[in-house]
C-alpha angles and dihedrals in degrees: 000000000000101000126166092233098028096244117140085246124090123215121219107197130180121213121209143147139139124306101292097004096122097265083133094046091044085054090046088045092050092040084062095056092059098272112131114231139219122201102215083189087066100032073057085055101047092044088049093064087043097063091023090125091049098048085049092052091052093048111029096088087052099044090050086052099046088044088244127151108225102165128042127225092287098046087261109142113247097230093208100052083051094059091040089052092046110031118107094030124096099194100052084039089061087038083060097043096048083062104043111030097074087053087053095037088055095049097051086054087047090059091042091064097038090057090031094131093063137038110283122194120202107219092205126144085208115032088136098068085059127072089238088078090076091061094062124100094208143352128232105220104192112200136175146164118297090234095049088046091052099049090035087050091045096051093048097043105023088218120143123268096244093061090045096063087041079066101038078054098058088060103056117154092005085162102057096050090069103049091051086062089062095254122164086234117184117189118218118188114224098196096131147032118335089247079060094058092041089061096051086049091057090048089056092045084051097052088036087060096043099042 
């Protein structure tokens, strides 16, 4: 069994934070040390295709109304326009999310037993609204200051500022929902260098160990 500190026991960690806090870096950073890693963002994508006529179904009537385009030419859904369609409701938002988290959920099982003989992390910004949550030892919680996070969210995705912090706003008290969910959460700041952030990394995974 591949462990990262060559004990006979895998850990299964998940890695979340708010929008440009690191938590991409923090993944990358624990990928290097032998974990295998899962990208929630593309198991999203690949659930996304498996209840895409569902989805459809749920959404078509709304998005006609609205004058939104929410297929393309070959009955895909344009992810986007689905955002755009969705986003701002909670209601249509949960609608969303009872169709495609089980998908999720099932494919992160499905990478946990494929990799079932080394530590895995999960890099997912919700973990805590799927079952999987339960199966993880610990959770890495990256955090850093609001100002870092805008400037650092601007230059990777060029949006305004204004939509950014539409964004930093969905995920108010991110925290706090997972610990509500009874998660060994663990906060790490990412306000340096990313050998920083590598060496607070290794001081959670060595309280982690001896806990």
């Amino acid at each position: 069994m591949k462990t990262y500190n060559g004990k006979n026991k895998r850990l299964i960690l998940c890695v979340t934070g708010p929008m440009a806090a690191g938590k991409n870096a923090a993944a990358a950073i624990l990928e290097k040390k032998g974990f295998a890693c899962a990208d929630a963002d593309i198991l999203a994508h690949q659930a996304l295709e498996k209840v895409n006529d569902a989805v459809v179904t749920q959404f078509k009537k709304l998005a006609e109304e609205k004058n939104i385009q929410l297929t393309d030419v070959n009955g895909k859904i344009i992810r986007r326009n689905l955002g755009q369609l969705i986003f701002g409701s909670k209601e249509l938002v949960e609608a969303h999310e009872k169709i495609i988290f089980p998908e999720i959920n099932r494919l992160i099982e499905e990478f946990a037993e494929k990799n079932a003989a080394t530590d895995i992390v999960i890099n997912a910004a919700v973990l805590y609204k799927v079952p999987f949550i339960k199966k993880c030892d610990a959770v890495l919680y990256v955090d850093s200051p609001l100002i870092q996070r805008l400037f650092r969210a601007r230059k990777r995705d060029g949006m305004p500022f204004s939509l950014i912090l539409n964004r930093f706003k969905s995920q108010k008290n991110l925290f706090a929902k997972y610990k509500n969910s009874n998660a060994d959460i663990r906060r790490v700041r990412n306000t340096g260098t990313l050998l920083n952030l590598e060496k607070k990394i290794d001081v959670f995974l060595k309280k982690l160990y001896e806990d």
